Amino acid sequence: MSPHTTNGVSINEDAENTYFQTNPSPKALTKHQALALEFIQYHLENAPDRRIVLVTSGGTTVPLENQTVRFIDNFSAGTRGATSAEYFLQEGYAVIFLHRQFSLLPYSRHYSHSTNCFLDFMEESEDGERVVVRKEYQEKMRRVLQQYQYAKNNRLLLLLPFTTVIEYMFELRSLATLMQPIGSRALFYLAAAVSDFFIPRDRMEEHKIQSREGRGGSGRQLVINLDPVPKFLSNLVHSWAPKGSMIVSFKLETDPSLLVSKAEQALDRYQHDLVIGNMLMTRKWEVVFISRDGGERWIRVPKTRRSKSFSGIEALVGKAERKPDSEPVDLEGGTVTEGMEIESLIIPELAMLHSDMMERRSSASEEEL
């Protein structure tokens, strides 16, 4: 009997049913379903061999009130997801980009959430009649614009927003189900930072929580009881996603001694295809691929190509590696930004793994016949 079942019934089934029955579906879900269905059908009819990847990106919020004023959030700006989406497009994938509303988006990420105001990239022409891109930014902006226009004109990118963890779960389940006809050409790249806890609707305040002052002028304490968000990765693997599709999750840790073992535990628990592990302070420079048949495989940006990071500690690079005798993948790449983005190494490697997996599963199916 599968470790995910009890008396033949999934141990996640009750949690799944309860979660979706007791929480309202997003108002935009029907619209997003229609957009996704049209996107998938377009590629099935016009490019039947094209692979489609669902990239999830950004953080989910946990509302504290039904009429939400306050919520719990995390630090994710969606950098990994938005950057990865661009490199998936370069690899020939069509991309469904399920993202936190107002987080970074493919292509526009180079100019939004920037330390520079967007207007800093512009200036008036010499005759004062036009607004133009400043000369020092023209080459890079032209490359970004060309890539964006190619994706847009060929209908390769679909943007779908979410905000709360509840919206995210509904959207994920819906999109995975709609992707069923894609089969092994579907890839799930789960880069979103999903909340681990939430407040059930029946325990949530209806109106804004008041910050009343007590006697003596001291404010009252706010005590919040949170329930764990049901772990739906198992449901995605065994129920929602197309049979034979590739499913990739992420594991972020701050303790180097835990990263590899926690990634292995996640892979064993959910039985998907790959966990990409990364340390908070080195995530821009190195990741580790943990697979069921490939063990521990490190991918690192060469030291000479690493971009500077205010939040990173380069001295920690390599500290999480459990097998120091393994050979890291150090490749050249990256075409858009200064330095090298580690996603320019992750995505081509992942695309090759996806190709190998599709070939193996196709061969296995033929043998069964």
PDB file of N, CA and C in Angstrom, residues 107-201:
ATOM      1  N   TYR A 107      10.584  39.991 -18.178  1.00  0.00           N
ATOM      2  CA  TYR A 107      10.964  41.119 -19.015  1.00  0.00           C
ATOM      3  C   TYR A 107      10.804  42.465 -18.318  1.00  0.00           C
ATOM      4  N   SER A 108       9.627  42.808 -17.817  1.00  0.00           N
ATOM      5  CA  SER A 108       9.499  44.098 -17.143  1.00  0.00           C
ATOM      6  C   SER A 108      10.282  44.118 -15.835  1.00  0.00           C
ATOM      7  N   ARG A 109      10.680  42.931 -15.328  1.00  0.00           N
ATOM      8  CA  ARG A 109      11.449  42.854 -14.080  1.00  0.00           C
ATOM      9  C   ARG A 109      12.750  43.646 -14.145  1.00  0.00           C
ATOM     10  N   HIS A 110      13.286  43.828 -15.356  1.00  0.00           N
ATOM     11  CA  HIS A 110      14.549  44.543 -15.500  1.00  0.00           C
ATOM     12  C   HIS A 110      14.408  46.028 -15.178  1.00  0.00           C
ATOM     13  N   TYR A 111      13.171  46.514 -15.133  1.00  0.00           N
ATOM     14  CA  TYR A 111      12.951  47.945 -14.938  1.00  0.00           C
ATOM     15  C   TYR A 111      11.958  48.260 -13.823  1.00  0.00           C
ATOM     16  N   SER A 112      11.241  47.262 -13.333  1.00  0.00           N
ATOM     17  CA  SER A 112      10.357  47.473 -12.192  1.00  0.00           C
ATOM     18  C   SER A 112      11.063  47.004 -10.927  1.00  0.00           C
ATOM     19  N   HIS A 113      10.619  47.466  -9.771  1.00  0.00           N
ATOM     20  CA  HIS A 113      11.240  47.119  -8.488  1.00  0.00           C
ATOM     21  C   HIS A 113      12.731  47.460  -8.516  1.00  0.00           C
ATOM     22  N   SER A 114      13.106  48.409  -9.344  1.00  0.00           N
ATOM     23  CA  SER A 114      14.516  48.761  -9.513  1.00  0.00           C
ATOM     24  C   SER A 114      14.902  49.862  -8.536  1.00  0.00           C
ATOM     25  N   THR A 115      16.201  49.940  -8.260  1.00  0.00           N
ATOM     26  CA  THR A 115      16.690  51.049  -7.425  1.00  0.00           C
ATOM     27  C   THR A 115      16.608  52.359  -8.200  1.00  0.00           C
ATOM     28  N   ASN A 116      16.496  52.233  -9.523  1.00  0.00           N
ATOM     29  CA  ASN A 116      16.308  53.411 -10.357  1.00  0.00           C
ATOM     30  C   ASN A 116      14.831  53.591 -10.671  1.00  0.00           C
ATOM     31  N   CYS A 117      14.382  54.827 -10.654  1.00  0.00           N
ATOM     32  CA  CYS A 117      13.050  55.115 -11.165  1.00  0.00           C
ATOM     33  C   CYS A 117      13.043  54.815 -12.664  1.00  0.00           C
ATOM     34  N   PHE A 118      11.942  54.300 -13.182  1.00  0.00           N
ATOM     35  CA  PHE A 118      11.882  53.981 -14.608  1.00  0.00           C
ATOM     36  C   PHE A 118      12.239  55.192 -15.463  1.00  0.00           C
ATOM     37  N   LEU A 119      11.872  56.378 -14.992  1.00  0.00           N
ATOM     38  CA  LEU A 119      12.151  57.595 -15.772  1.00  0.00           C
ATOM     39  C   LEU A 119      13.643  57.877 -15.880  1.00  0.00           C
ATOM     40  N   ASP A 120      14.455  57.257 -14.997  1.00  0.00           N
ATOM     41  CA  ASP A 120      15.901  57.450 -15.092  1.00  0.00           C
ATOM     42  C   ASP A 120      16.477  56.830 -16.361  1.00  0.00           C
ATOM     43  N   PHE A 121      15.748  55.900 -16.961  1.00  0.00           N
ATOM     44  CA  PHE A 121      16.220  55.260 -18.187  1.00  0.00           C
ATOM     45  C   PHE A 121      15.880  56.099 -19.425  1.00  0.00           C
ATOM     46  N   MET A 122      15.125  57.172 -19.241  1.00  0.00           N
ATOM     47  CA  MET A 122      14.619  57.957 -20.365  1.00  0.00           C
ATOM     48  C   MET A 122      15.223  59.363 -20.357  1.00  0.00           C
ATOM     49  N   GLU A 123      15.149  59.998 -21.521  1.00  0.00           N
ATOM     50  CA  GLU A 123      15.538  61.401 -21.625  1.00  0.00           C
ATOM     51  C   GLU A 123      14.852  62.018 -22.843  1.00  0.00           C
ATOM     52  N   GLU A 124      14.859  63.317 -22.896  1.00  0.00           N
ATOM     53  CA  GLU A 124      14.312  63.997 -24.071  1.00  0.00           C
ATOM     54  C   GLU A 124      15.323  63.969 -25.196  1.00  0.00           C
ATOM     55  N   SER A 125      14.819  63.905 -26.427  1.00  0.00           N
ATOM     56  CA  SER A 125      15.712  63.981 -27.591  1.00  0.00           C
ATOM     57  C   SER A 125      16.307  65.378 -27.674  1.00  0.00           C
ATOM     58  N   GLU A 126      17.338  65.502 -28.465  1.00  0.00           N
ATOM     59  CA  GLU A 126      18.031  66.789 -28.577  1.00  0.00           C
ATOM     60  C   GLU A 126      17.109  67.896 -29.080  1.00  0.00           C
ATOM     61  N   ASP A 127      16.158  67.528 -29.939  1.00  0.00           N
ATOM     62  CA  ASP A 127      15.243  68.555 -30.438  1.00  0.00           C
ATOM     63  C   ASP A 127      14.093  68.823 -29.471  1.00  0.00           C
ATOM     64  N   GLY A 128      14.042  68.055 -28.376  1.00  0.00           N
ATOM     65  CA  GLY A 128      13.037  68.276 -27.356  1.00  0.00           C
ATOM     66  C   GLY A 128      11.635  67.836 -27.738  1.00  0.00           C
ATOM     67  N   GLU A 129      11.502  67.105 -28.848  1.00  0.00           N
ATOM     68  CA  GLU A 129      10.181  66.725 -29.324  1.00  0.00           C
ATOM     69  C   GLU A 129       9.817  65.274 -29.018  1.00  0.00           C
ATOM     70  N   ARG A 130      10.785  64.462 -28.584  1.00  0.00           N
ATOM     71  CA  ARG A 130      10.525  63.054 -28.321  1.00  0.00           C
ATOM     72  C   ARG A 130      11.144  62.642 -26.997  1.00  0.00           C
ATOM     73  N   VAL A 131      10.630  61.546 -26.470  1.00  0.00           N
ATOM     74  CA  VAL A 131      11.245  60.903 -25.316  1.00  0.00           C
ATOM     75  C   VAL A 131      11.954  59.651 -25.817  1.00  0.00           C
ATOM     76  N   VAL A 132      13.226  59.480 -25.475  1.00  0.00           N
ATOM     77  CA  VAL A 132      14.016  58.347 -25.970  1.00  0.00           C
ATOM     78  C   VAL A 132      14.706  57.648 -24.805  1.00  0.00           C
ATOM     79  N   VAL A 133      15.154  56.424 -25.071  1.00  0.00           N
ATOM     80  CA  VAL A 133      15.941  55.683 -24.085  1.00  0.00           C
ATOM     81  C   VAL A 133      17.350  56.250 -24.078  1.00  0.00           C
ATOM     82  N   ARG A 134      17.880  56.453 -22.887  1.00  0.00           N
ATOM     83  CA  ARG A 134      19.244  56.972 -22.788  1.00  0.00           C
ATOM     84  C   ARG A 134      20.217  56.010 -23.457  1.00  0.00           C
ATOM     85  N   LYS A 135      21.241  56.544 -24.068  1.00  0.00           N
ATOM     86  CA  LYS A 135      22.147  55.773 -24.913  1.00  0.00           C
ATOM     87  C   LYS A 135      22.753  54.579 -24.196  1.00  0.00           C
ATOM     88  N   GLU A 136      23.127  54.736 -22.927  1.00  0.00           N
ATOM     89  CA  GLU A 136      23.805  53.663 -22.208  1.00  0.00           C
ATOM     90  C   GLU A 136      22.894  52.479 -21.897  1.00  0.00           C
ATOM     91  N   TYR A 137      21.568  52.663 -22.034  1.00  0.00           N
ATOM     92  CA  TYR A 137      20.620  51.589 -21.740  1.00  0.00           C
ATOM     93  C   TYR A 137      19.998  50.984 -23.000  1.00  0.00           C
ATOM     94  N   GLN A 138      20.297  51.554 -24.160  1.00  0.00           N
ATOM     95  CA  GLN A 138      19.581  51.154 -25.371  1.00  0.00           C
ATOM     96  C   GLN A 138      19.838  49.707 -25.766  1.00  0.00           C
ATOM     97  N   GLU A 139      21.068  49.240 -25.704  1.00  0.00           N
ATOM     98  CA  GLU A 139      21.388  47.887 -26.165  1.00  0.00           C
ATOM     99  C   GLU A 139      20.653  46.834 -25.326  1.00  0.00           C
ATOM    100  N   LYS A 140      20.734  46.994 -24.013  1.00  0.00           N
ATOM    101  CA  LYS A 140      20.065  46.024 -23.139  1.00  0.00           C
ATOM    102  C   LYS A 140      18.548  46.102 -23.307  1.00  0.00           C
ATOM    103  N   MET A 141      18.001  47.320 -23.363  1.00  0.00           N
ATOM    104  CA  MET A 141      16.558  47.455 -23.478  1.00  0.00           C
ATOM    105  C   MET A 141      16.067  46.906 -24.808  1.00  0.00           C
ATOM    106  N   ARG A 142      16.850  47.035 -25.870  1.00  0.00           N
ATOM    107  CA  ARG A 142      16.463  46.482 -27.162  1.00  0.00           C
ATOM    108  C   ARG A 142      16.381  44.956 -27.083  1.00  0.00           C
ATOM    109  N   ARG A 143      17.349  44.315 -26.423  1.00  0.00           N
ATOM    110  CA  ARG A 143      17.320  42.861 -26.285  1.00  0.00           C
ATOM    111  C   ARG A 143      16.097  42.409 -25.494  1.00  0.00           C
ATOM    112  N   VAL A 144      15.832  43.091 -24.394  1.00  0.00           N
ATOM    113  CA  VAL A 144      14.675  42.736 -23.572  1.00  0.00           C
ATOM    114  C   VAL A 144      13.386  42.940 -24.355  1.00  0.00           C
ATOM    115  N   LEU A 145      13.284  44.051 -25.064  1.00  0.00           N
ATOM    116  CA  LEU A 145      12.077  44.356 -25.841  1.00  0.00           C
ATOM    117  C   LEU A 145      11.860  43.313 -26.934  1.00  0.00           C
ATOM    118  N   GLN A 146      12.931  42.909 -27.624  1.00  0.00           N
ATOM    119  CA  GLN A 146      12.801  41.918 -28.693  1.00  0.00           C
ATOM    120  C   GLN A 146      12.317  40.580 -28.142  1.00  0.00           C
ATOM    121  N   GLN A 147      12.859  40.178 -27.002  1.00  0.00           N
ATOM    122  CA  GLN A 147      12.441  38.917 -26.396  1.00  0.00           C
ATOM    123  C   GLN A 147      10.982  38.987 -25.942  1.00  0.00           C
ATOM    124  N   TYR A 148      10.609  40.106 -25.352  1.00  0.00           N
ATOM    125  CA  TYR A 148       9.221  40.277 -24.906  1.00  0.00           C
ATOM    126  C   TYR A 148       8.259  40.249 -26.089  1.00  0.00           C
ATOM    127  N   GLN A 149       8.584  40.972 -27.140  1.00  0.00           N
ATOM    128  CA  GLN A 149       7.703  41.027 -28.305  1.00  0.00           C
ATOM    129  C   GLN A 149       7.574  39.670 -28.976  1.00  0.00           C
ATOM    130  N   TYR A 150       8.666  38.902 -29.009  1.00  0.00           N
ATOM    131  CA  TYR A 150       8.601  37.566 -29.601  1.00  0.00           C
ATOM    132  C   TYR A 150       7.645  36.678 -28.804  1.00  0.00           C
ATOM    133  N   ALA A 151       7.779  36.716 -27.471  1.00  0.00           N
ATOM    134  CA  ALA A 151       6.899  35.909 -26.622  1.00  0.00           C
ATOM    135  C   ALA A 151       5.443  36.341 -26.774  1.00  0.00           C
ATOM    136  N   LYS A 152       5.215  37.639 -26.824  1.00  0.00           N
ATOM    137  CA  LYS A 152       3.853  38.166 -26.935  1.00  0.00           C
ATOM    138  C   LYS A 152       3.243  37.849 -28.297  1.00  0.00           C
ATOM    139  N   ASN A 153       3.991  38.096 -29.357  1.00  0.00           N
ATOM    140  CA  ASN A 153       3.464  37.899 -30.710  1.00  0.00           C
ATOM    141  C   ASN A 153       3.194  36.434 -31.019  1.00  0.00           C
ATOM    142  N   ASN A 154       3.924  35.542 -30.370  1.00  0.00           N
ATOM    143  CA  ASN A 154       3.740  34.110 -30.604  1.00  0.00           C
ATOM    144  C   ASN A 154       2.897  33.439 -29.521  1.00  0.00           C
ATOM    145  N   ARG A 155       2.297  34.253 -28.674  1.00  0.00           N
ATOM    146  CA  ARG A 155       1.371  33.781 -27.630  1.00  0.00           C
ATOM    147  C   ARG A 155       2.029  32.698 -26.769  1.00  0.00           C
ATOM    148  N   LEU A 156       3.222  32.993 -26.321  1.00  0.00           N
ATOM    149  CA  LEU A 156       3.996  32.018 -25.550  1.00  0.00           C
ATOM    150  C   LEU A 156       3.935  32.260 -24.052  1.00  0.00           C
ATOM    151  N   LEU A 157       3.327  33.360 -23.621  1.00  0.00           N
ATOM    152  CA  LEU A 157       3.350  33.720 -22.209  1.00  0.00           C
ATOM    153  C   LEU A 157       1.961  34.136 -21.744  1.00  0.00           C
ATOM    154  N   LEU A 158       1.473  33.458 -20.707  1.00  0.00           N
ATOM    155  CA  LEU A 158       0.180  33.797 -20.105  1.00  0.00           C
ATOM    156  C   LEU A 158       0.408  34.183 -18.657  1.00  0.00           C
ATOM    157  N   LEU A 159      -0.016  35.386 -18.282  1.00  0.00           N
ATOM    158  CA  LEU A 159       0.161  35.896 -16.930  1.00  0.00           C
ATOM    159  C   LEU A 159      -1.137  35.780 -16.149  1.00  0.00           C
ATOM    160  N   LEU A 160      -1.097  35.082 -15.021  1.00  0.00           N
ATOM    161  CA  LEU A 160      -2.273  34.921 -14.166  1.00  0.00           C
ATOM    162  C   LEU A 160      -1.891  35.277 -12.732  1.00  0.00           C
ATOM    163  N   PRO A 161      -2.532  36.258 -12.109  1.00  0.00           N
ATOM    164  CA  PRO A 161      -2.156  36.699 -10.763  1.00  0.00           C
ATOM    165  C   PRO A 161      -2.944  36.007  -9.650  1.00  0.00           C
ATOM    166  N   PHE A 162      -2.341  35.958  -8.484  1.00  0.00           N
ATOM    167  CA  PHE A 162      -3.014  35.555  -7.246  1.00  0.00           C
ATOM    168  C   PHE A 162      -2.514  36.473  -6.150  1.00  0.00           C
ATOM    169  N   THR A 163      -3.171  36.436  -4.986  1.00  0.00           N
ATOM    170  CA  THR A 163      -2.696  37.190  -3.834  1.00  0.00           C
ATOM    171  C   THR A 163      -2.593  36.299  -2.597  1.00  0.00           C
ATOM    172  N   THR A 164      -3.684  35.660  -2.224  1.00  0.00           N
ATOM    173  CA  THR A 164      -3.707  34.888  -0.980  1.00  0.00           C
ATOM    174  C   THR A 164      -3.311  33.433  -1.216  1.00  0.00           C
ATOM    175  N   VAL A 165      -2.992  32.752  -0.126  1.00  0.00           N
ATOM    176  CA  VAL A 165      -2.645  31.334  -0.221  1.00  0.00           C
ATOM    177  C   VAL A 165      -3.847  30.520  -0.689  1.00  0.00           C
ATOM    178  N   ILE A 166      -5.056  30.932  -0.313  1.00  0.00           N
ATOM    179  CA  ILE A 166      -6.260  30.227  -0.756  1.00  0.00           C
ATOM    180  C   ILE A 166      -6.424  30.372  -2.270  1.00  0.00           C
ATOM    181  N   GLU A 167      -6.244  31.573  -2.780  1.00  0.00           N
ATOM    182  CA  GLU A 167      -6.330  31.783  -4.226  1.00  0.00           C
ATOM    183  C   GLU A 167      -5.288  30.937  -4.949  1.00  0.00           C
ATOM    184  N   TYR A 168      -4.089  30.899  -4.406  1.00  0.00           N
ATOM    185  CA  TYR A 168      -3.015  30.121  -5.032  1.00  0.00           C
ATOM    186  C   TYR A 168      -3.393  28.651  -5.155  1.00  0.00           C
ATOM    187  N   MET A 169      -3.928  28.065  -4.091  1.00  0.00           N
ATOM    188  CA  MET A 169      -4.273  26.646  -4.096  1.00  0.00           C
ATOM    189  C   MET A 169      -5.367  26.340  -5.112  1.00  0.00           C
ATOM    190  N   PHE A 170      -6.393  27.178  -5.172  1.00  0.00           N
ATOM    191  CA  PHE A 170      -7.450  26.981  -6.154  1.00  0.00           C
ATOM    192  C   PHE A 170      -6.898  27.084  -7.575  1.00  0.00           C
ATOM    193  N   GLU A 171      -6.055  28.082  -7.808  1.00  0.00           N
ATOM    194  CA  GLU A 171      -5.491  28.282  -9.144  1.00  0.00           C
ATOM    195  C   GLU A 171      -4.598  27.108  -9.540  1.00  0.00           C
ATOM    196  N   LEU A 172      -3.783  26.628  -8.620  1.00  0.00           N
ATOM    197  CA  LEU A 172      -2.874  25.524  -8.915  1.00  0.00           C
ATOM    198  C   LEU A 172      -3.649  24.268  -9.293  1.00  0.00           C
ATOM    199  N   ARG A 173      -4.642  23.940  -8.501  1.00  0.00           N
ATOM    200  CA  ARG A 173      -5.445  22.756  -8.789  1.00  0.00           C
ATOM    201  C   ARG A 173      -6.139  22.880 -10.149  1.00  0.00           C
ATOM    202  N   SER A 174      -6.702  24.049 -10.418  1.00  0.00           N
ATOM    203  CA  SER A 174      -7.412  24.271 -11.670  1.00  0.00           C
ATOM    204  C   SER A 174      -6.484  24.150 -12.875  1.00  0.00           C
ATOM    205  N   LEU A 175      -5.325  24.808 -12.804  1.00  0.00           N
ATOM    206  CA  LEU A 175      -4.398  24.808 -13.932  1.00  0.00           C
ATOM    207  C   LEU A 175      -3.825  23.414 -14.176  1.00  0.00           C
ATOM    208  N   ALA A 176      -3.499  22.702 -13.106  1.00  0.00           N
ATOM    209  CA  ALA A 176      -2.962  21.348 -13.263  1.00  0.00           C
ATOM    210  C   ALA A 176      -3.970  20.448 -13.964  1.00  0.00           C
ATOM    211  N   THR A 177      -5.226  20.593 -13.607  1.00  0.00           N
ATOM    212  CA  THR A 177      -6.273  19.787 -14.230  1.00  0.00           C
ATOM    213  C   THR A 177      -6.440  20.137 -15.703  1.00  0.00           C
ATOM    214  N   LEU A 178      -6.392  21.436 -16.022  1.00  0.00           N
ATOM    215  CA  LEU A 178      -6.525  21.863 -17.413  1.00  0.00           C
ATOM    216  C   LEU A 178      -5.346  21.402 -18.262  1.00  0.00           C
ATOM    217  N   MET A 179      -4.199  21.170 -17.637  1.00  0.00           N
ATOM    218  CA  MET A 179      -3.003  20.756 -18.376  1.00  0.00           C
ATOM    219  C   MET A 179      -2.963  19.255 -18.639  1.00  0.00           C
ATOM    220  N   GLN A 180      -3.975  18.513 -18.219  1.00  0.00           N
ATOM    221  CA  GLN A 180      -4.003  17.067 -18.406  1.00  0.00           C
ATOM    222  C   GLN A 180      -3.714  16.634 -19.852  1.00  0.00           C
ATOM    223  N   PRO A 181      -4.284  17.292 -20.867  1.00  0.00           N
ATOM    224  CA  PRO A 181      -4.043  16.836 -22.245  1.00  0.00           C
ATOM    225  C   PRO A 181      -2.586  16.964 -22.701  1.00  0.00           C
ATOM    226  N   ILE A 182      -1.775  17.720 -21.989  1.00  0.00           N
ATOM    227  CA  ILE A 182      -0.386  17.939 -22.407  1.00  0.00           C
ATOM    228  C   ILE A 182       0.483  16.725 -22.100  1.00  0.00           C
ATOM    229  N   GLY A 183       0.080  15.950 -21.097  1.00  0.00           N
ATOM    230  CA  GLY A 183       0.815  14.738 -20.752  1.00  0.00           C
ATOM    231  C   GLY A 183       2.237  15.015 -20.301  1.00  0.00           C
ATOM    232  N   SER A 184       3.188  14.250 -20.813  1.00  0.00           N
ATOM    233  CA  SER A 184       4.578  14.339 -20.361  1.00  0.00           C
ATOM    234  C   SER A 184       5.264  15.615 -20.813  1.00  0.00           C
ATOM    235  N   ARG A 185       4.640  16.368 -21.734  1.00  0.00           N
ATOM    236  CA  ARG A 185       5.235  17.638 -22.157  1.00  0.00           C
ATOM    237  C   ARG A 185       4.967  18.763 -21.162  1.00  0.00           C
ATOM    238  N   ALA A 186       4.196  18.473 -20.108  1.00  0.00           N
ATOM    239  CA  ALA A 186       3.916  19.469 -19.070  1.00  0.00           C
ATOM    240  C   ALA A 186       5.011  19.428 -18.007  1.00  0.00           C
ATOM    241  N   LEU A 187       5.375  20.614 -17.556  1.00  0.00           N
ATOM    242  CA  LEU A 187       6.367  20.743 -16.484  1.00  0.00           C
ATOM    243  C   LEU A 187       5.814  21.715 -15.443  1.00  0.00           C
ATOM    244  N   PHE A 188       5.969  21.369 -14.184  1.00  0.00           N
ATOM    245  CA  PHE A 188       5.535  22.226 -13.085  1.00  0.00           C
ATOM    246  C   PHE A 188       6.771  22.703 -12.338  1.00  0.00           C
ATOM    247  N   TYR A 189       6.960  24.011 -12.315  1.00  0.00           N
ATOM    248  CA  TYR A 189       8.143  24.624 -11.713  1.00  0.00           C
ATOM    249  C   TYR A 189       7.646  25.488 -10.563  1.00  0.00           C
ATOM    250  N   LEU A 190       7.617  24.899  -9.371  1.00  0.00           N
ATOM    251  CA  LEU A 190       6.917  25.499  -8.238  1.00  0.00           C
ATOM    252  C   LEU A 190       7.853  26.388  -7.422  1.00  0.00           C
ATOM    253  N   ALA A 191       8.060  27.600  -7.934  1.00  0.00           N
ATOM    254  CA  ALA A 191       8.988  28.536  -7.300  1.00  0.00           C
ATOM    255  C   ALA A 191       8.308  29.510  -6.352  1.00  0.00           C
ATOM    256  N   ALA A 192       6.980  29.457  -6.236  1.00  0.00           N
ATOM    257  CA  ALA A 192       6.275  30.367  -5.330  1.00  0.00           C
ATOM    258  C   ALA A 192       6.618  30.051  -3.877  1.00  0.00           C
ATOM    259  N   ALA A 193       6.666  31.087  -3.056  1.00  0.00           N
ATOM    260  CA  ALA A 193       6.888  30.927  -1.610  1.00  0.00           C
ATOM    261  C   ALA A 193       5.518  30.821  -0.950  1.00  0.00           C
ATOM    262  N   VAL A 194       5.069  29.592  -0.758  1.00  0.00           N
ATOM    263  CA  VAL A 194       3.709  29.342  -0.288  1.00  0.00           C
ATOM    264  C   VAL A 194       3.659  29.338   1.236  1.00  0.00           C
ATOM    265  N   SER A 195       2.689  30.041   1.786  1.00  0.00           N
ATOM    266  CA  SER A 195       2.543  30.125   3.239  1.00  0.00           C
ATOM    267  C   SER A 195       2.324  28.737   3.838  1.00  0.00           C
ATOM    268  N   ASP A 196       2.910  28.503   4.990  1.00  0.00           N
ATOM    269  CA  ASP A 196       2.757  27.225   5.689  1.00  0.00           C
ATOM    270  C   ASP A 196       1.553  27.216   6.616  1.00  0.00           C
ATOM    271  N   PHE A 197       1.044  28.397   6.970  1.00  0.00           N
ATOM    272  CA  PHE A 197      -0.066  28.487   7.916  1.00  0.00           C
ATOM    273  C   PHE A 197      -1.119  29.471   7.397  1.00  0.00           C
ATOM    274  N   PHE A 198      -2.349  29.293   7.858  1.00  0.00           N
ATOM    275  CA  PHE A 198      -3.426  30.191   7.459  1.00  0.00           C
ATOM    276  C   PHE A 198      -4.487  30.214   8.553  1.00  0.00           C
ATOM    277  N   ILE A 199      -5.442  31.138   8.426  1.00  0.00           N
ATOM    278  CA  ILE A 199      -6.579  31.216   9.347  1.00  0.00           C
ATOM    279  C   ILE A 199      -7.814  30.718   8.611  1.00  0.00           C
ATOM    280  N   PRO A 200      -8.450  29.644   9.077  1.00  0.00           N
ATOM    281  CA  PRO A 200      -9.676  29.173   8.431  1.00  0.00           C
ATOM    282  C   PRO A 200     -10.729  30.275   8.409  1.00  0.00           C
ATOM    283  N   ARG A 201     -11.545  30.261   7.398  1.00  0.00           N
ATOM    284  CA  ARG A 201     -12.526  31.329   7.204  1.00  0.00           C
ATOM    285  C   ARG A 201     -13.461  31.473   8.400  1.00  0.00           C
TER     286      ARG A 201
END
